[in-house]
Coordinates of C-alpha atoms in Angstrom, one line a residue:
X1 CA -43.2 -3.0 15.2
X2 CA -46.9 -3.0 14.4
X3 CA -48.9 -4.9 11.4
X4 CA -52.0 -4.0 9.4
X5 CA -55.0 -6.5 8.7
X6 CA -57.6 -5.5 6.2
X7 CA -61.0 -7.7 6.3
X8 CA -61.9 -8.3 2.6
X9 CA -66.3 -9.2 3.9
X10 CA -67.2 -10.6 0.6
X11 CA -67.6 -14.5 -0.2
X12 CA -68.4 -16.7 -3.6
X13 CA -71.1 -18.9 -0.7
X14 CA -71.2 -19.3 2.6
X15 CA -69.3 -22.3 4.2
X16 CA -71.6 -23.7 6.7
X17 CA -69.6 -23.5 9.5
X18 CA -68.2 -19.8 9.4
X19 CA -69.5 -16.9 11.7
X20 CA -67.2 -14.6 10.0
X21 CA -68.2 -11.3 8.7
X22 CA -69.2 -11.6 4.6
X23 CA -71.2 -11.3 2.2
X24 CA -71.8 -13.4 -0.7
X25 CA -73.0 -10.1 -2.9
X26 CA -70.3 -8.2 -4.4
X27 CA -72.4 -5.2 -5.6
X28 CA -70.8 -3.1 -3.1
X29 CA -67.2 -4.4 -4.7
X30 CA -66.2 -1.1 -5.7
X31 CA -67.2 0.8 -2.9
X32 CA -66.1 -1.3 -0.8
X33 CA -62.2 -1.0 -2.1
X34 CA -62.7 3.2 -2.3
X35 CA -63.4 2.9 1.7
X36 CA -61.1 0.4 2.9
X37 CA -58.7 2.6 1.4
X38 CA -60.2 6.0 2.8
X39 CA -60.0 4.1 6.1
X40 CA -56.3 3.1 5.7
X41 CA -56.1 7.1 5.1
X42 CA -58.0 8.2 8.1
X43 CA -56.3 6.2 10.1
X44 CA -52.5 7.0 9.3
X45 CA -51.6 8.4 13.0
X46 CA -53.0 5.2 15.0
X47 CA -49.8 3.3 15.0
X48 CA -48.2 6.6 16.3
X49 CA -44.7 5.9 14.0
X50 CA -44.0 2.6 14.6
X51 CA -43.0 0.5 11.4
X52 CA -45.0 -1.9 10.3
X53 CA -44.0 -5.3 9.7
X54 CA -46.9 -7.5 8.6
X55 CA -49.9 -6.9 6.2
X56 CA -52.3 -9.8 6.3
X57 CA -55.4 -10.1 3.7
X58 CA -58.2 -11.7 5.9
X59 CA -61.6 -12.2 5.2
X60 CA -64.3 -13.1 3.9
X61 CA -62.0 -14.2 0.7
X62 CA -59.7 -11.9 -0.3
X63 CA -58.6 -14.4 -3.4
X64 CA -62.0 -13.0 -4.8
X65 CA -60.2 -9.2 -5.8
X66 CA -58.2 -9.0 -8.8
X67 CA -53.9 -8.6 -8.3
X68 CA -54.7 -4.8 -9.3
X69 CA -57.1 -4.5 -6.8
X70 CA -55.1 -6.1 -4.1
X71 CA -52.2 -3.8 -5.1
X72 CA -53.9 -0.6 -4.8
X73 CA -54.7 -1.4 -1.6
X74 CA -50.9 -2.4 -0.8
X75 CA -50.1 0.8 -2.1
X76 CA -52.1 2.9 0.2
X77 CA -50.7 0.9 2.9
X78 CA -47.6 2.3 1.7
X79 CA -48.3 5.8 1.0
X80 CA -49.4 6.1 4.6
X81 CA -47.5 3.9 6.9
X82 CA -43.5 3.2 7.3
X83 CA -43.2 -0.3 6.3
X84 CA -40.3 -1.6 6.8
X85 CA -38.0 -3.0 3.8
X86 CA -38.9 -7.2 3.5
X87 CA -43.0 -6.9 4.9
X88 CA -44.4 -10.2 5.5
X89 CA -47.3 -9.9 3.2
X90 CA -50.2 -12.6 3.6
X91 CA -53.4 -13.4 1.3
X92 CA -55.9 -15.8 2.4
X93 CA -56.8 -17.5 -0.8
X94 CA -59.4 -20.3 -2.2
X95 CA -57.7 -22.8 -3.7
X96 CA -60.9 -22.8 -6.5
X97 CA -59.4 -18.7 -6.6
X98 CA -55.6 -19.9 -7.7
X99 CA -55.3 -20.3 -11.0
X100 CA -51.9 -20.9 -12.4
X101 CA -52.2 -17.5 -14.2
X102 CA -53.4 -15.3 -11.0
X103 CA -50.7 -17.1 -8.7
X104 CA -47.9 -16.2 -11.0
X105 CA -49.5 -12.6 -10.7
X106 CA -49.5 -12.9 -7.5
X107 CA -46.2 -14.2 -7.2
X108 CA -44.8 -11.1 -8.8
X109 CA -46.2 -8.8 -6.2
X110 CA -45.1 -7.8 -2.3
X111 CA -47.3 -11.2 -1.5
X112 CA -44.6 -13.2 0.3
X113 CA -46.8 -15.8 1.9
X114 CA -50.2 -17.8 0.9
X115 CA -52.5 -18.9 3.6
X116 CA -54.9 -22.1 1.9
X117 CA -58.2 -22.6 2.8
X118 CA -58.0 -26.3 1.7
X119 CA -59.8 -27.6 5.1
X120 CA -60.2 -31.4 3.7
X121 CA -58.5 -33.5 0.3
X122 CA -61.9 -35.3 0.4
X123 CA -64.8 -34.7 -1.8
X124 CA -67.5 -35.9 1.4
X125 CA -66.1 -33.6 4.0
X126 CA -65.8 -30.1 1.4
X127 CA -69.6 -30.8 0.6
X128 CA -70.5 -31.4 4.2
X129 CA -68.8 -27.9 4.6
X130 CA -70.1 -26.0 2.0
X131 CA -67.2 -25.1 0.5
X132 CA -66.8 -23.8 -3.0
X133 CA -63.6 -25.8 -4.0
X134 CA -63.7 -29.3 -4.7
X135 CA -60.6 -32.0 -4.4
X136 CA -58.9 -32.0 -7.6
X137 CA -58.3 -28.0 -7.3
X138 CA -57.3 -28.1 -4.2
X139 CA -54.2 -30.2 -5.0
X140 CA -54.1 -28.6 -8.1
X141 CA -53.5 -25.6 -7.0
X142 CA -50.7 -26.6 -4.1
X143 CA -49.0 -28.1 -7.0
X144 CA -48.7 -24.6 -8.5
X145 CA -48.5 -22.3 -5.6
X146 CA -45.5 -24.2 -4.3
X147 CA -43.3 -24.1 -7.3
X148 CA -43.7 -19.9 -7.2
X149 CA -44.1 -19.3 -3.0
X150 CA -41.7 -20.5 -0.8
X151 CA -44.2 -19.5 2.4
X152 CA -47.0 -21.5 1.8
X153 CA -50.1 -22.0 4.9
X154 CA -52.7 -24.6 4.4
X155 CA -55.6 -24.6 6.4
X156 CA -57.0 -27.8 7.9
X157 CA -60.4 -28.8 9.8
X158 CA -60.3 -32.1 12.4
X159 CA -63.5 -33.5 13.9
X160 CA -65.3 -33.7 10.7
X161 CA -68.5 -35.7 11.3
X162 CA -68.0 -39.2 9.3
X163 CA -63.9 -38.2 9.1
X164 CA -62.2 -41.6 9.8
X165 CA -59.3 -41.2 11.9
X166 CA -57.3 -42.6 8.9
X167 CA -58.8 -40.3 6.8
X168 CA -57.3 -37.2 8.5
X169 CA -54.0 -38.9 9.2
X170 CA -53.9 -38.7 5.0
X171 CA -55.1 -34.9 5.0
X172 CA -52.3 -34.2 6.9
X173 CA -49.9 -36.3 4.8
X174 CA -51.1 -34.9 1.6
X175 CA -50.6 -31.3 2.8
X176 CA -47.2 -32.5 3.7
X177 CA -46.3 -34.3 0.4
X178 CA -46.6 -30.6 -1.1
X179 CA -43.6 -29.5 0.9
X180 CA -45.6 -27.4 3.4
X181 CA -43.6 -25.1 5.8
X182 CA -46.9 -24.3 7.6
X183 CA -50.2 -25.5 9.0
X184 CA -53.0 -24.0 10.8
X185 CA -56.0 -26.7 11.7
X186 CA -58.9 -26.3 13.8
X187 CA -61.6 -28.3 15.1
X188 CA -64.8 -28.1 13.5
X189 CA -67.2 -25.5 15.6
X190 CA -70.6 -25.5 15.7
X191 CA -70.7 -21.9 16.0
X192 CA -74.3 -19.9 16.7
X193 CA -76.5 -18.8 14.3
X194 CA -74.5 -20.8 11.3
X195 CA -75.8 -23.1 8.8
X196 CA -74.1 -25.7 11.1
X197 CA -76.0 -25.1 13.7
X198 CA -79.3 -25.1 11.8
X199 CA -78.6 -28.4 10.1
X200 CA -77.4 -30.6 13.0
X201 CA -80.6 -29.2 14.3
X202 CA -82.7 -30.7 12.2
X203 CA -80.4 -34.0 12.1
X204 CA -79.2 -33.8 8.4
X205 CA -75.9 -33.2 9.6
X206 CA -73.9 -35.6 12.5
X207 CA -73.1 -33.2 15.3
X208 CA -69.6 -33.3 15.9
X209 CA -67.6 -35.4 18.1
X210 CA -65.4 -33.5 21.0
X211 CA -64.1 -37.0 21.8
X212 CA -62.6 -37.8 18.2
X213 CA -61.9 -34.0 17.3
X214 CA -59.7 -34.4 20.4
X215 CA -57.8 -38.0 19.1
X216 CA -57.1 -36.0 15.9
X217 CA -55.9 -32.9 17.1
X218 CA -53.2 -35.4 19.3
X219 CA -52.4 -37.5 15.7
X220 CA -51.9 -33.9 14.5
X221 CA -49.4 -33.1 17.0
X222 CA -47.7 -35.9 16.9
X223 CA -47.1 -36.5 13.1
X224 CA -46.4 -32.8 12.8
X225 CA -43.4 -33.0 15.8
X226 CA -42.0 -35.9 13.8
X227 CA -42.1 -33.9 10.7
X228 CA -39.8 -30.9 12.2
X229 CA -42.8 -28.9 12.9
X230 CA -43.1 -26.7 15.8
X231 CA -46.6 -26.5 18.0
X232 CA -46.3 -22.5 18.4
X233 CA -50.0 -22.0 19.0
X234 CA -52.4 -24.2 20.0
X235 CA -53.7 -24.2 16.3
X236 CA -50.7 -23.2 14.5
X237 CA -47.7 -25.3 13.4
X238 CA -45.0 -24.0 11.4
X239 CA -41.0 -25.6 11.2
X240 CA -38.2 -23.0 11.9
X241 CA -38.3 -20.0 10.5
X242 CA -42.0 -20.0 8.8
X243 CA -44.3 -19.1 12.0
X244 CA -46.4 -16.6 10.8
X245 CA -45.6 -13.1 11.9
X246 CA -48.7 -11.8 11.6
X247 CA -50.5 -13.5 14.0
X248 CA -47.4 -13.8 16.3
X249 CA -47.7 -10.5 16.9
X250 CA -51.1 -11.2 18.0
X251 CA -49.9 -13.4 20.6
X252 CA -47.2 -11.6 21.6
X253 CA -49.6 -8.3 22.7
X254 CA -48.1 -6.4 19.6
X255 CA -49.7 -3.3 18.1
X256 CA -52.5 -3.8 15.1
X257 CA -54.2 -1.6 13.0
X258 CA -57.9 -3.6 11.5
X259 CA -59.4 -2.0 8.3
X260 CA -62.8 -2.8 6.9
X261 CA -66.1 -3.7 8.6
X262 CA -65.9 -5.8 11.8
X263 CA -62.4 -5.8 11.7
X264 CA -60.2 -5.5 15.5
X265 CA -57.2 -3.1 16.5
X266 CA -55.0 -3.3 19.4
X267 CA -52.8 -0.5 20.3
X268 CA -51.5 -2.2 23.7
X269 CA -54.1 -0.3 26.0
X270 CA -57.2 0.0 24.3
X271 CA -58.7 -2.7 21.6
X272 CA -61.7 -1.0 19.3
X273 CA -63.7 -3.1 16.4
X274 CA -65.4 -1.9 13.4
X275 CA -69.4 -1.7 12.9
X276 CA -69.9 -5.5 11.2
X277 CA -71.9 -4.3 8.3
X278 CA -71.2 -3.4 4.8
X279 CA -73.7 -0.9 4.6
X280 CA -73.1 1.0 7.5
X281 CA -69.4 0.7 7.0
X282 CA -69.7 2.3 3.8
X283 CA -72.0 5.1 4.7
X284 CA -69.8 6.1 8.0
X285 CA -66.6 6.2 6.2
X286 CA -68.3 7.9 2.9
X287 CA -68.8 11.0 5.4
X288 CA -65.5 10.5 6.8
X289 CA -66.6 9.3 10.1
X290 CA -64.6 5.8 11.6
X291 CA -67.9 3.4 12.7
X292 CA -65.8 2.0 15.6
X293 CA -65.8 1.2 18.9
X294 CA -63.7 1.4 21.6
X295 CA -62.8 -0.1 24.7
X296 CA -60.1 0.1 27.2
X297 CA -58.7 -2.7 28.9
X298 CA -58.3 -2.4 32.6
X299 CA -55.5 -4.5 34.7
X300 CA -57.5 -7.4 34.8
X301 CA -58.7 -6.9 31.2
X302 CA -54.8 -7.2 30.4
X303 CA -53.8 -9.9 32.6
X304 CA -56.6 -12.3 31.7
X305 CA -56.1 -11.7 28.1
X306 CA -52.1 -12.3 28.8
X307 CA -52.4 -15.4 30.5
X308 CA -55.5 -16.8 27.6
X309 CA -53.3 -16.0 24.5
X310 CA -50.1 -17.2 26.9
X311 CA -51.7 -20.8 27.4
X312 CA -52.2 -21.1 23.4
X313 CA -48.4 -20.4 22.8
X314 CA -44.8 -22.3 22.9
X315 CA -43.7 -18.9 25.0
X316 CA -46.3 -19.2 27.9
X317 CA -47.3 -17.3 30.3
X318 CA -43.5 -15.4 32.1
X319 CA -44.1 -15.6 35.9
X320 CA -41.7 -12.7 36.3
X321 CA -43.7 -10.8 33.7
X322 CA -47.2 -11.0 35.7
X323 CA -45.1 -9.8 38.5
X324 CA -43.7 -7.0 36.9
X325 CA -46.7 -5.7 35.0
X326 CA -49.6 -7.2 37.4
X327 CA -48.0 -7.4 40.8
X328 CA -48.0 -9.7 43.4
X329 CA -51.4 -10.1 43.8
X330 CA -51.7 -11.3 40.1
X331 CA -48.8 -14.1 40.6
X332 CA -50.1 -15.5 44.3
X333 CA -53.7 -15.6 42.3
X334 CA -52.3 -17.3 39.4
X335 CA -49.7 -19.6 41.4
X336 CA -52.4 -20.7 43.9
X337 CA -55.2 -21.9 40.8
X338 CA -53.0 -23.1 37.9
X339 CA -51.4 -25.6 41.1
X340 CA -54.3 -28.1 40.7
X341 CA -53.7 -28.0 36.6
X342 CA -49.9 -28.6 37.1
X343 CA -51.3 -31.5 39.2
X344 CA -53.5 -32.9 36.6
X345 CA -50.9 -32.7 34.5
X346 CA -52.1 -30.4 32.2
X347 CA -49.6 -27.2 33.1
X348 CA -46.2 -26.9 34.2
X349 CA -43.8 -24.3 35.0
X350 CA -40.4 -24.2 33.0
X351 CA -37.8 -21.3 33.2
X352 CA -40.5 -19.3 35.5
X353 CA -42.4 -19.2 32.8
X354 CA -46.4 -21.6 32.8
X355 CA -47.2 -23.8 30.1
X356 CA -49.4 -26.5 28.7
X357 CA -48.6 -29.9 28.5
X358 CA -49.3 -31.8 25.5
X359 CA -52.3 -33.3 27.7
X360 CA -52.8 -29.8 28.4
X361 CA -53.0 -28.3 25.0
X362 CA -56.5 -29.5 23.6
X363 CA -57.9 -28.2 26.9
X364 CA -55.9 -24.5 26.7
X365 CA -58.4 -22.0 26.5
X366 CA -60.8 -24.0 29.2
X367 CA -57.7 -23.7 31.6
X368 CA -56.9 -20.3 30.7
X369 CA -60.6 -19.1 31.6
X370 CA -60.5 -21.3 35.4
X371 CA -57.3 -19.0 35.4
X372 CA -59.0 -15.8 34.8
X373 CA -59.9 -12.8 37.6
X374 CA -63.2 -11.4 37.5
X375 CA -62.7 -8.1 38.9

């Protein structure tokens, strides 16, 4: 089983904090949509057969494309891939994008799942970020998504400068008063290059706080586990049966196909990435050429990336699986550094099989890279 992501690069305005691929011009709307379908043609043979089991809208905001235009690019999907009968189909979405008429459109297509850029219920924090939604929509808009999707994701930012511990404890509670199945929350990054970056600089923003990003991200976890939620990924929380597939199957080392400009693929032995610029993207695949480049992972490559997405996941990282795909060499190397970790308390091993503990979790992908080989 495989899945298909298509990267929809264009933006109403730039949220301060993303490094994501977009643009905020949609001049190049059309053309865009004519290649990311030409791609989806070009590529037909890459998954070599296997079905495919997720499509995932990603962006960018793909909310910004009209249901026809989302459909047409379903249906290409279709035309050239064997997708198997129920698809998990996900669209990232605005909530300022939701409408009550577009989600009932919506809600008539193969969409079977909405991922919510909501990030904060208050006012402060949304114009800190930049974001184009305000409160009121946001909860406007849950109100009506959840009476016409069952599989509903809200996003969620902790470590908000001048975001009371008490304040996110009610972001959370809010999302939950909707009925939510599913919640992905990150800490806020200050990534390079961003409009962050640029305004902590200059000190018109508060930088943010590892210590209190780290005291939310454990109220998180904890009022999530009492709500029936499970931690699957180390930013991902979903109760039984509503973990989201298509990143799953990132974690799991499952093959993906990326469409559109800066967009990654992952066949199992080689990971490639799209050129991340409209203009280029559009000119390469306009002469039928794929603006991509590849790389193949070596042993290490594999192992390393293995053991970081392992850390980050409820399944860990299988003992016997480094020993059968890696070799001995691998498990004495891995055994002998994670033992100081499983010391600290922040790993242990259950079922052969190496995991965080809930000290551990915040700390994941700084353990995962003491854990790495070099060469």
């Amino acid at each position: 089983m495989a899945g298909i992501y298509i990267h929809i690069p264009f933006c109403k305005q730039a949220c301060f904090y993303c490094d994501f691929h977009f643009s905020t011009s949609l001049k190049k709307k059309e053309e865009m949509l004519h290649c990311l379908k030409k791609e989806i043609a070009l590529r037909k043979e890459e998954l070599k057969g296997e079905k495919v089991e997720t499509i995932y809208f990603g962006g960018g905001t793909p909310s910004v494309l009209n249901t026809s235009e989302i459909n047409n690019l379903i249906a290409t999907v279709y035309h050239h891939f064997d997708v198997i009968e129920n698809p998990e189909v996900t669209l990232e979405a605005n909530p300022d994008d939701l409408s009550e008429e577009k989600i009932i459109e919506l809600s008539k297509t193969v969409i079977n799942r909405l991922s919510i850029g909501v990030q904060s219920f208050f006012e402060k924090d949304l114009k800190l970020m930049n974001r184009a939604h305000n409160a009121s929509e946001a909860k406007k808009c849950l109100k009506i998504a959840t009476q016409y999707f069952n599989n509903i994701s809200v996003d969620l930012i902790y470590g908000i400068p001048d975001c009371s511990n008490k304040e996110w404890e009610e972001n959370i509670k809010t999302a939950l008063d909707f009925g939510i199945s599913h919640i992905s929350s990150y800490a806020l990054t200050v990534e390079p290059k961003t409009a962050l970056e640029s305004l902590i600089a200059k000190g018109e923003i508060k930088n943010v706080d590892d210590v209190k990003a780290e005291e939310q991200f454990q109220i998180l976890t904890k009022t999530l586990k009492k709500e029936g939620f499970i931690h699957y990924e180390l930013s991902n929380f979903g109760k039984e049966n509503y973990f989201s597939k298509n990143n799953s199957s990132y974690w799991l080392g499952k093959s993906y196909l990326g469409i559109g400009p800066s967009a990654h693929s992952f066949n199992g032995i080689q990971r490639s990435w799209n050129v991340r610029n409209n203009t280029h993207y559009i000119k390469a695949i306009l002469e039928d050429k794929l603006p991509i480049e590849r790389e193949t992972l070596s042993k290490t490559d594999r192992y390393n990336e293995y053991v970081m997405t392992g850390l980050r996941t409820v399944w860990g990282v299988s003992l016997e699986k480094i020993k059968n795909d890696f070799g001995d060499d691998f498990l004495n190397y891995l055994e002998k550094l994670s033992n100081r970790f499983i010391i600290e308390d922040l790993l242990y091993i259950e079922n052969k099989t190496l995991k965080t503990t809930q000290k551990g979790k915040f700390l994941a992908d700084g353990i995962a890279s003491d854990l790495f080989k070099l060469n």
